Tab-separated table of C-alpha atoms and ligand atoms in Angstrom:
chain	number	residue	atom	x	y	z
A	1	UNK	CA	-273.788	-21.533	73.900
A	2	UNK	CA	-271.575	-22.123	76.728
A	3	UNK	CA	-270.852	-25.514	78.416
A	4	UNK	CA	-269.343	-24.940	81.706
A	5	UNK	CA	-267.741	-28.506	83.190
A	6	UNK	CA	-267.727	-30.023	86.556
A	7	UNK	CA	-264.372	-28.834	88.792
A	8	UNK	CA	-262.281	-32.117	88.012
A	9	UNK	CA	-263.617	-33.580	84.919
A	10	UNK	CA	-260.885	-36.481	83.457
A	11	UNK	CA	-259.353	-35.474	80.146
A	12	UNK	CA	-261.036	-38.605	78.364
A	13	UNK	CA	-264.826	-37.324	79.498
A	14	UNK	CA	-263.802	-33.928	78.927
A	15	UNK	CA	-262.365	-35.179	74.824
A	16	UNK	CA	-265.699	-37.678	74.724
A	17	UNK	CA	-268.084	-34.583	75.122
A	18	UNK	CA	-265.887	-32.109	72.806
A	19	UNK	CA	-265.944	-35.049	70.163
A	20	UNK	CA	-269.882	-35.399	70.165
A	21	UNK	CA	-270.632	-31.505	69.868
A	22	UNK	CA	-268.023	-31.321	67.281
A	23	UNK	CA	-270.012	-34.161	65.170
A	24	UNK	CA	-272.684	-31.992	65.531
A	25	UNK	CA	-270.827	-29.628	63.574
A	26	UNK	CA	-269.516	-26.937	65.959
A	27	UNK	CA	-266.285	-25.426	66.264
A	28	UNK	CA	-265.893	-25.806	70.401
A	29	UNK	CA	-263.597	-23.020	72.283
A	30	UNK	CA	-261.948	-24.313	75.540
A	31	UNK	CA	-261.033	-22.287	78.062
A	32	UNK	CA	-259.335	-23.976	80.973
A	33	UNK	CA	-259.356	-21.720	83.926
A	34	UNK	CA	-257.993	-22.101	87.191
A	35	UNK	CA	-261.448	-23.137	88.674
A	36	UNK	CA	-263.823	-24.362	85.757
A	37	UNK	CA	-263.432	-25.413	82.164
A	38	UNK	CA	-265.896	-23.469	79.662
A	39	UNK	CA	-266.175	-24.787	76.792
A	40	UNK	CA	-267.615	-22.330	74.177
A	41	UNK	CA	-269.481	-23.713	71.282
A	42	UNK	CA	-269.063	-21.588	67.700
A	43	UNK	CA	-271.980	-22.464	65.409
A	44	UNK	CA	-275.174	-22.804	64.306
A	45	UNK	CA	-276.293	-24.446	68.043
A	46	UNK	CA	-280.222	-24.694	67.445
A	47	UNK	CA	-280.176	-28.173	66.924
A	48	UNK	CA	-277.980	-29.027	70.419
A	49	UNK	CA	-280.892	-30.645	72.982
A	50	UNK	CA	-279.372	-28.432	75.923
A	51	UNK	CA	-281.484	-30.498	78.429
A	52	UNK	CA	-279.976	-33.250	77.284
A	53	UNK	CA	-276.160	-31.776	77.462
A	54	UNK	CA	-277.091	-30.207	81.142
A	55	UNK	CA	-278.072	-33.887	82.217
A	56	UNK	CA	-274.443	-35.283	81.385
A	57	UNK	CA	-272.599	-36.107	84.591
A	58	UNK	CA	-269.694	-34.096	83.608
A	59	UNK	CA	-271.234	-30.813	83.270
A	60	UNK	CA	-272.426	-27.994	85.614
A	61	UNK	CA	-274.582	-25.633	83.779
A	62	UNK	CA	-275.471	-24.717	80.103
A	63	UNK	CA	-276.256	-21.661	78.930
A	64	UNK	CA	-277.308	-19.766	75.610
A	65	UNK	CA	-274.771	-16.316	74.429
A	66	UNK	CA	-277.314	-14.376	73.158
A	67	UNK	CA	-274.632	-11.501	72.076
A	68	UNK	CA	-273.619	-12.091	68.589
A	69	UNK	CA	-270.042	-12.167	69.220
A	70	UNK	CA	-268.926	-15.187	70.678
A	71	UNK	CA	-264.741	-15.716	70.310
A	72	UNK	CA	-264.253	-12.402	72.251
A	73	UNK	CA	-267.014	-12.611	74.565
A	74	UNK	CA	-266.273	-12.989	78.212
A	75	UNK	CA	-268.607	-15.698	78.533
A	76	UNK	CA	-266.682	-17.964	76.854
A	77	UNK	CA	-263.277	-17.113	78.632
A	78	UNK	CA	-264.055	-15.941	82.131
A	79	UNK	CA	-260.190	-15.029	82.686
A	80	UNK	CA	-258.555	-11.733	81.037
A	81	UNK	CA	-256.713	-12.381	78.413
A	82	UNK	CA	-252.914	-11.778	78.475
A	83	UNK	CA	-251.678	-10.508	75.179
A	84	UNK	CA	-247.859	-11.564	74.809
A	85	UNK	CA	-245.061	-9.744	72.756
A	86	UNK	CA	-241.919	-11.302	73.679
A	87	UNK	CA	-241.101	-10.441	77.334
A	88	UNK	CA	-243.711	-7.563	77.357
A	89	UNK	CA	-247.333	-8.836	78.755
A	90	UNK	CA	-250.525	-7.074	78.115
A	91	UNK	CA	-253.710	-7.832	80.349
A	92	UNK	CA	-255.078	-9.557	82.899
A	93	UNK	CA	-253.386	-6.910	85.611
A	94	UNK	CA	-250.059	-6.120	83.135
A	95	UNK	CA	-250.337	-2.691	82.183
A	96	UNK	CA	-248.293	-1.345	79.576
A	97	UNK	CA	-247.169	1.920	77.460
A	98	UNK	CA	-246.892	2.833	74.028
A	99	UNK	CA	-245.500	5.993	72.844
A	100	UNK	CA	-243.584	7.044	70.079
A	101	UNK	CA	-244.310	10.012	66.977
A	102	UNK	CA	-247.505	9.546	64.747
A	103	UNK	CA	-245.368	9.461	62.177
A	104	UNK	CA	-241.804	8.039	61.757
A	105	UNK	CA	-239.813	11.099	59.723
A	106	UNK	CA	-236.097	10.161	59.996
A	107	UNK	CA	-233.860	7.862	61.423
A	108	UNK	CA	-232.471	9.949	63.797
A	109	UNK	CA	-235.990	11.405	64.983
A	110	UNK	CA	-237.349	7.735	65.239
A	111	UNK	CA	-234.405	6.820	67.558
A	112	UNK	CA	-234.516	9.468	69.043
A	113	UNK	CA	-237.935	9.128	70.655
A	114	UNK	CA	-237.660	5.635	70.793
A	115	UNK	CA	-234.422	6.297	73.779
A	116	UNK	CA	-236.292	8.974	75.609
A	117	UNK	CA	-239.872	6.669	75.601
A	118	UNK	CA	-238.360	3.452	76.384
A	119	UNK	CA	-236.295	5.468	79.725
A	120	UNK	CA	-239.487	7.040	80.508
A	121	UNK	CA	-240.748	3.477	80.914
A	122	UNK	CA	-242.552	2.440	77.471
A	123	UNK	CA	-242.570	-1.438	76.797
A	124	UNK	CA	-243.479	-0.787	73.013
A	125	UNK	CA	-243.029	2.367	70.694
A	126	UNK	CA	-245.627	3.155	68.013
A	127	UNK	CA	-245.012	4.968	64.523
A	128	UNK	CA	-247.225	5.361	61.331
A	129	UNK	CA	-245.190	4.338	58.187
A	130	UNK	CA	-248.299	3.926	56.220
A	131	UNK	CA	-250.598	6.520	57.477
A	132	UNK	CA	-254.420	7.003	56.640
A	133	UNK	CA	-254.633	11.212	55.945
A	134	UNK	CA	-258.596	12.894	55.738
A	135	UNK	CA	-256.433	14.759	52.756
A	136	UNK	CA	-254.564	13.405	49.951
A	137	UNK	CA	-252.326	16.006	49.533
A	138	UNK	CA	-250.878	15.741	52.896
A	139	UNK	CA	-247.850	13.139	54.085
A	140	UNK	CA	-248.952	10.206	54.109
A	141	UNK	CA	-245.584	8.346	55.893
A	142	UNK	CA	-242.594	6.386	54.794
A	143	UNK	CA	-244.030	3.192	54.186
A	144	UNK	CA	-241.430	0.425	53.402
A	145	UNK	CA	-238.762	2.791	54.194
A	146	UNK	CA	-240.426	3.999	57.150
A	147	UNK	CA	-241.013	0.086	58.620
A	148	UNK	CA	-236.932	-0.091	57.709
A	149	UNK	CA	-236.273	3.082	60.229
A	150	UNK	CA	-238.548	1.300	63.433
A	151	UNK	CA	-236.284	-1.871	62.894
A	152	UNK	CA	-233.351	0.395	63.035
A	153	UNK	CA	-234.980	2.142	66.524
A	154	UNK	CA	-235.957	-1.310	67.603
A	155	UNK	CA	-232.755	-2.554	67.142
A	156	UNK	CA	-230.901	0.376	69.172
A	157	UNK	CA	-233.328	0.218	71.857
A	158	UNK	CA	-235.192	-3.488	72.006
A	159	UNK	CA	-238.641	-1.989	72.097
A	160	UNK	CA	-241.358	-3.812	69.993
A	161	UNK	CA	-242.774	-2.361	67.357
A	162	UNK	CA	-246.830	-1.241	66.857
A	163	UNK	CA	-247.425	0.139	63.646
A	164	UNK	CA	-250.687	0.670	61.382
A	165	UNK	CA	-251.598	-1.524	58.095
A	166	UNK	CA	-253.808	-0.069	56.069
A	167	UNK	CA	-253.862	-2.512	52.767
A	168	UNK	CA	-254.216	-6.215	52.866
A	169	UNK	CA	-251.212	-5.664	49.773
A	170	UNK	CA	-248.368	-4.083	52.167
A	171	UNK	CA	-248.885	-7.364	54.994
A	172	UNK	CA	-246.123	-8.724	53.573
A	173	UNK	CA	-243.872	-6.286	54.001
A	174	UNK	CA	-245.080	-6.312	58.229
A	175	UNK	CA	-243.637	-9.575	58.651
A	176	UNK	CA	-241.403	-8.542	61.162
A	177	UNK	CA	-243.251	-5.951	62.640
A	178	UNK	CA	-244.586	-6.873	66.390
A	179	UNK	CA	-247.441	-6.006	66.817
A	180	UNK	CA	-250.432	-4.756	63.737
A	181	UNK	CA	-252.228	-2.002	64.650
A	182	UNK	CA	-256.131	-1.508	62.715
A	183	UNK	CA	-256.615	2.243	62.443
A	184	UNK	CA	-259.887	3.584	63.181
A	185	UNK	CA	-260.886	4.451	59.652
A	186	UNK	CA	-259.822	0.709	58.895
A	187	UNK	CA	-261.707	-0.713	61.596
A	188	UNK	CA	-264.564	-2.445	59.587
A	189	UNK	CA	-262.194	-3.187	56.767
A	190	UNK	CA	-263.571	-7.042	57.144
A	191	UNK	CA	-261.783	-8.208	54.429
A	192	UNK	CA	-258.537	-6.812	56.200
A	193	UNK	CA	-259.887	-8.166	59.482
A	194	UNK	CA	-260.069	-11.995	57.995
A	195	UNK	CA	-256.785	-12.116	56.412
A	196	UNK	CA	-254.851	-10.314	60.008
A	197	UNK	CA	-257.079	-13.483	61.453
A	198	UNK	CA	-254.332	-15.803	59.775
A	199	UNK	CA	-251.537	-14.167	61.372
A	200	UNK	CA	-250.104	-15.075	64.545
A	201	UNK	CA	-249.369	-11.822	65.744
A	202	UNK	CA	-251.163	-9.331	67.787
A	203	UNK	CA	-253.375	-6.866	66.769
A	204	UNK	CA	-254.240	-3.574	68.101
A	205	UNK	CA	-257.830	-2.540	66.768
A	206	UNK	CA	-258.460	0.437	67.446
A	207	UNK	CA	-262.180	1.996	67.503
A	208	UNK	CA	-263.901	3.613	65.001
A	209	UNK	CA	-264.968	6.916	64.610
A	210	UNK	CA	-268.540	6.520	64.815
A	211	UNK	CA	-268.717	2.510	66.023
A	212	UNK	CA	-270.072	1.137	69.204
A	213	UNK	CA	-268.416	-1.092	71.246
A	214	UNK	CA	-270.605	-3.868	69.709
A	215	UNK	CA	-269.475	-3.158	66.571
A	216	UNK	CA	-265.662	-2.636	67.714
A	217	UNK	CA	-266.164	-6.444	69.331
A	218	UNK	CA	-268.042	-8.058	66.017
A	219	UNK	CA	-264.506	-6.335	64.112
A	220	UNK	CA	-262.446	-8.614	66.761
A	221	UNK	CA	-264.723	-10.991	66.225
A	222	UNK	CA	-263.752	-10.851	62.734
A	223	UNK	CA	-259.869	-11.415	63.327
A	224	UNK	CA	-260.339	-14.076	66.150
A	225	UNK	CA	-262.750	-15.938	64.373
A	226	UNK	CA	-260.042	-16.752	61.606
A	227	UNK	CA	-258.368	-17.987	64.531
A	228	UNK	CA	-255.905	-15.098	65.638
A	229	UNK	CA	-257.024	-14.290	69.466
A	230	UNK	CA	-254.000	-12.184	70.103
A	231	UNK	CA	-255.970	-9.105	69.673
A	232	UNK	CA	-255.766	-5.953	71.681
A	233	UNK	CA	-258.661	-3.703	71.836
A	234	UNK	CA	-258.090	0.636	71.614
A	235	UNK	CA	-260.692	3.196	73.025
A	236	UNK	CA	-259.242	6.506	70.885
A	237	UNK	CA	-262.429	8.642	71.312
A	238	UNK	CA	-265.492	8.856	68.899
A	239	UNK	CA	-267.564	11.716	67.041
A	240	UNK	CA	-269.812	13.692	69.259
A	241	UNK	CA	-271.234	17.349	69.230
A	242	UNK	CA	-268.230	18.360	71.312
A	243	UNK	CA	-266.880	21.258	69.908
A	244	UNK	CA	-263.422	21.975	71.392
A	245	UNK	CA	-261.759	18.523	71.072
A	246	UNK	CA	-260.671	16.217	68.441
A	247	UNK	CA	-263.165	13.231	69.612
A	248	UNK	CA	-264.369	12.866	72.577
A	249	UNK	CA	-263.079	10.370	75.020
A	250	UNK	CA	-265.283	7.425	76.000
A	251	UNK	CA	-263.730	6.253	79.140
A	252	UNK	CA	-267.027	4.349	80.090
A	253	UNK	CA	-265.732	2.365	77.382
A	254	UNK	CA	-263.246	0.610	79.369
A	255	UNK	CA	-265.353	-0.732	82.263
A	256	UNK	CA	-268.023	-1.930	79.954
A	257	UNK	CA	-265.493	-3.515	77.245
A	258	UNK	CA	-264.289	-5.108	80.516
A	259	UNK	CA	-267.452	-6.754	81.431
A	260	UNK	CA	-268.209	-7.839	77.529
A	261	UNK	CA	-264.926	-9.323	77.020
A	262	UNK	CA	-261.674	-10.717	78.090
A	263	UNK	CA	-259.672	-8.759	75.671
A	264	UNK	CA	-257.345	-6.003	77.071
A	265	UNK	CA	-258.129	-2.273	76.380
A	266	UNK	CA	-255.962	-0.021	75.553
A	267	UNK	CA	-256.579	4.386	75.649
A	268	UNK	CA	-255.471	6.544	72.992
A	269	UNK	CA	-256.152	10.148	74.631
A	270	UNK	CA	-253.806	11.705	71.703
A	271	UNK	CA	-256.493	10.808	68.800
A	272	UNK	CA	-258.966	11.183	71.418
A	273	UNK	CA	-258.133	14.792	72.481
A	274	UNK	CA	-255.902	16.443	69.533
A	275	UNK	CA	-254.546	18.558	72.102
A	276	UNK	CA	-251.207	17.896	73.945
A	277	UNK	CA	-252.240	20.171	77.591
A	278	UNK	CA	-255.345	17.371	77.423
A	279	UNK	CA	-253.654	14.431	76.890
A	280	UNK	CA	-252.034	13.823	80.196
A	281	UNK	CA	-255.547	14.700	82.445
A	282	UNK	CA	-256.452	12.153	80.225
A	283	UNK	CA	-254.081	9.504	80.280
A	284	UNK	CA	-254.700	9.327	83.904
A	285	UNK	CA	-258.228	9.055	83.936
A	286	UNK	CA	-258.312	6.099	81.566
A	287	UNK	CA	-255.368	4.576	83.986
A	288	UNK	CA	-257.763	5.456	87.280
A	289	UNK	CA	-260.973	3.312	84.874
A	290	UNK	CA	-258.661	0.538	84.657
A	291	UNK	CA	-257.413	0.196	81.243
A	292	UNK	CA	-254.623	-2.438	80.706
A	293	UNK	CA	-252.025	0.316	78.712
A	294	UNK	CA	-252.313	3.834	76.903
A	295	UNK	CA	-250.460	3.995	73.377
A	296	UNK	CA	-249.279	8.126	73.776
A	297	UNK	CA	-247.940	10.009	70.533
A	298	UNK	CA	-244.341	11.558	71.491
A	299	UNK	CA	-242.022	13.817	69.210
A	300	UNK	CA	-239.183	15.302	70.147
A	301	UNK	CA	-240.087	18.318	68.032
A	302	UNK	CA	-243.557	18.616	68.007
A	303	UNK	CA	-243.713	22.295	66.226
A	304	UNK	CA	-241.958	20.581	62.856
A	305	UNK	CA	-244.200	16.897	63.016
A	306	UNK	CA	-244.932	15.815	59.788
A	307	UNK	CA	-248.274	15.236	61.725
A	308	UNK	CA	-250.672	15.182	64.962
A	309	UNK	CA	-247.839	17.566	66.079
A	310	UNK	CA	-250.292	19.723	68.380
A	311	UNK	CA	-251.522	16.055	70.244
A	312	UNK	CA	-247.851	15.360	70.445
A	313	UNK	CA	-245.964	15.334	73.804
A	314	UNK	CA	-242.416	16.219	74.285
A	315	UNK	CA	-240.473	13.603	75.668
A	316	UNK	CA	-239.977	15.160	78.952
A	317	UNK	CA	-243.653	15.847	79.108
A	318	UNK	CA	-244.106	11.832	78.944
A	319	UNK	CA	-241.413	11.334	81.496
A	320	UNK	CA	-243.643	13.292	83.612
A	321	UNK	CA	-246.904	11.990	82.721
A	322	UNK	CA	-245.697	8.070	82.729
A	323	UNK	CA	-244.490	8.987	87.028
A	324	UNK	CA	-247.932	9.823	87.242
A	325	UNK	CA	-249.701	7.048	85.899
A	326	UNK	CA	-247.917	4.568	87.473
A	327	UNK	CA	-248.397	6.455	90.958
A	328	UNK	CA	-252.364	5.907	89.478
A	329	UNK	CA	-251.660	2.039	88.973
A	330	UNK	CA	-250.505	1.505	92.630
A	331	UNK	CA	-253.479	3.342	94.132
A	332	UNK	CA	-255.844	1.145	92.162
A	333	UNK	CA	-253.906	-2.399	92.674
B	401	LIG	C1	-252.701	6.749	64.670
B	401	LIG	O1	-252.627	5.980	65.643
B	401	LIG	O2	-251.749	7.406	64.242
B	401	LIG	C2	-254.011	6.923	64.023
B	401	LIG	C3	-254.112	7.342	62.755
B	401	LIG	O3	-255.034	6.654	64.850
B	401	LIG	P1	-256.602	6.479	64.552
B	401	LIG	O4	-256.710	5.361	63.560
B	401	LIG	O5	-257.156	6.156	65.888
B	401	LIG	O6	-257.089	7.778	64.000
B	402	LIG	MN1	-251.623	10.400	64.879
């Protein structure tokens, strides 16, 4: 439910109301917008007389979420929400890229494509240390060493950090990484989901391979409910019968997360694609449908990655592509 007050309610009505529906046993959102105050009401609401709470002087309209996720829904915060990771702003008209290898291999590879991203214009770089493989024989990252080597690129360069987590085990050792990313296969990992709710640090989440966007938003639901709302949400295509791509690309998925929730949305058209020639087409088609950043899998020496080598661009093929995209962003301002 969804308590929207009067323009100019006093801070002592406004604290009188929240104290009364928290006696009642809710846990009560507020979102102060420019215009309104919403206040969003987490619970079990069947027993709240909404006639009763409409008649107050102080308030201008009740009404009932029927969608079962309520911390993420745009109901309950009518203004995007603007992730932050130190200077670097995400949503709510910031627009952002991420780029970097699938896989960090070396120091001097990391570095490497860490400089060329971050000239081409990237605010964060990305790079699996622990990565989820479909085989078990195949690399499978870094890990502790690998998290050592981003700190050593982030260092060099200043860009923030966004790499995965697969095991509620390793969080300790992504204590100072920037930003957490949820892989796809991890995405309804709840017990993963509660524990990155304790954090306060962002999270990408990125979509599953066969999830719809209401289950992608009951898995933010998930983090934000354990009271982490810094989460970032990641379109990186889904199963279909398509036969010559890696997934395929569900750019509808950006309007309509838009409408459902305040969250920004980020597009992976690397995962979504597998193919490098697609991936800049695609990049700025998700720009044009208004996503908030695209996270874009670089290597400088994509014939020898260690993986997702063919979805990989050279850095002078990002250089290009990021010219583009921004030319994209002023046409739709
Ligand atoms: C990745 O970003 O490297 C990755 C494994 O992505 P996804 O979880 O979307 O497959
Ligand atoms: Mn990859």
């Amino acid at each position: 439910m969804i308590v929207v007050l009067k323009h100019g309610v006093s801070d002592e009505k406004k604290a009188q109301l929240i104290a009364w529906l928290q006696a009642l046993g809710l846990r009560i959102h507020i979102s102060d917008g420019e215009f309104q105050t919403v206040l969003g009401l987490i619970g079990d609401t069947t027993n709240v007389d909404m006639d009763l709470v409409e008649s107050l002087e102080i308030v201008d309209s009740v009404k009932r979420v029927t969608e079962p996720f309520k911390c993420c829904n745009r109901k309950f915060h009518p203004d995007d929400m603007i992730v932050e990771i130190g200077d670097v702003k995400v949503g709510g008209g910031n627009f952002v890229m991420i780029a970097g290898p699938c896989s960090v291999e070396s120091e001097e590879q990391i570095v490497k494509v860490a400089k060329a991203v971050k000239a081409a214009g990237a605010k964060l770089m990305r790079g699996g240390a622990f990565k989820p493989r479909t085989s078990p024989y195949d690399f499978a990252g870094l890990k502790a060493f690998g998290l050592d080597l981003l700190k050593i690129a982030r260092q060099e360069t200043g860009l923030p950090i966004v790499t995965e987590l697969m095991n509620i085990m390793d969080l300790p050792l992504f204590e100072d990484v920037d930003v957490i990313q949820v892989g796809a296969r991890n995405m309804q990992n709840y017990d993963l989901l509660r524990e990155l709710g304790h954090l306060d640090k962002p999270i990408l989440l990125k979509r599953g391979l066969a999830n719809t966007l209401k289950e992608l938003l009951m898995s933010a639901e998930y983090i934000m409910a354990s009271g982490n709302e810094r989460v970032m949400l990641c379109e990186r295509g889904i199963r279909t019968f398509s036969d010559y791509t890696r997934n395929t690309l569900d750019l509808s998925a950006v309007p309509m997360l838009h409408q459902l929730t305040h969250l920004p949305v980020i597009v992976d058209p690397s995962h979504a694609t597998g193919i490098a020639k697609l991936v800049p087409p695609m990049a700025l088609a998700a720009t044009a449908s208004g996503a908030d950043g695209l996270i874009i899998e670089v290597h400088n020496d994509p014939m020898h990655a260690l993986c997702d080598g063919a979805q990989s661009l050279r850095p002078e093929e990002f250089t290009e592509l990021a010219e583009k995209v921004r030319a994209i962003r002023e046409v739709i301002a």
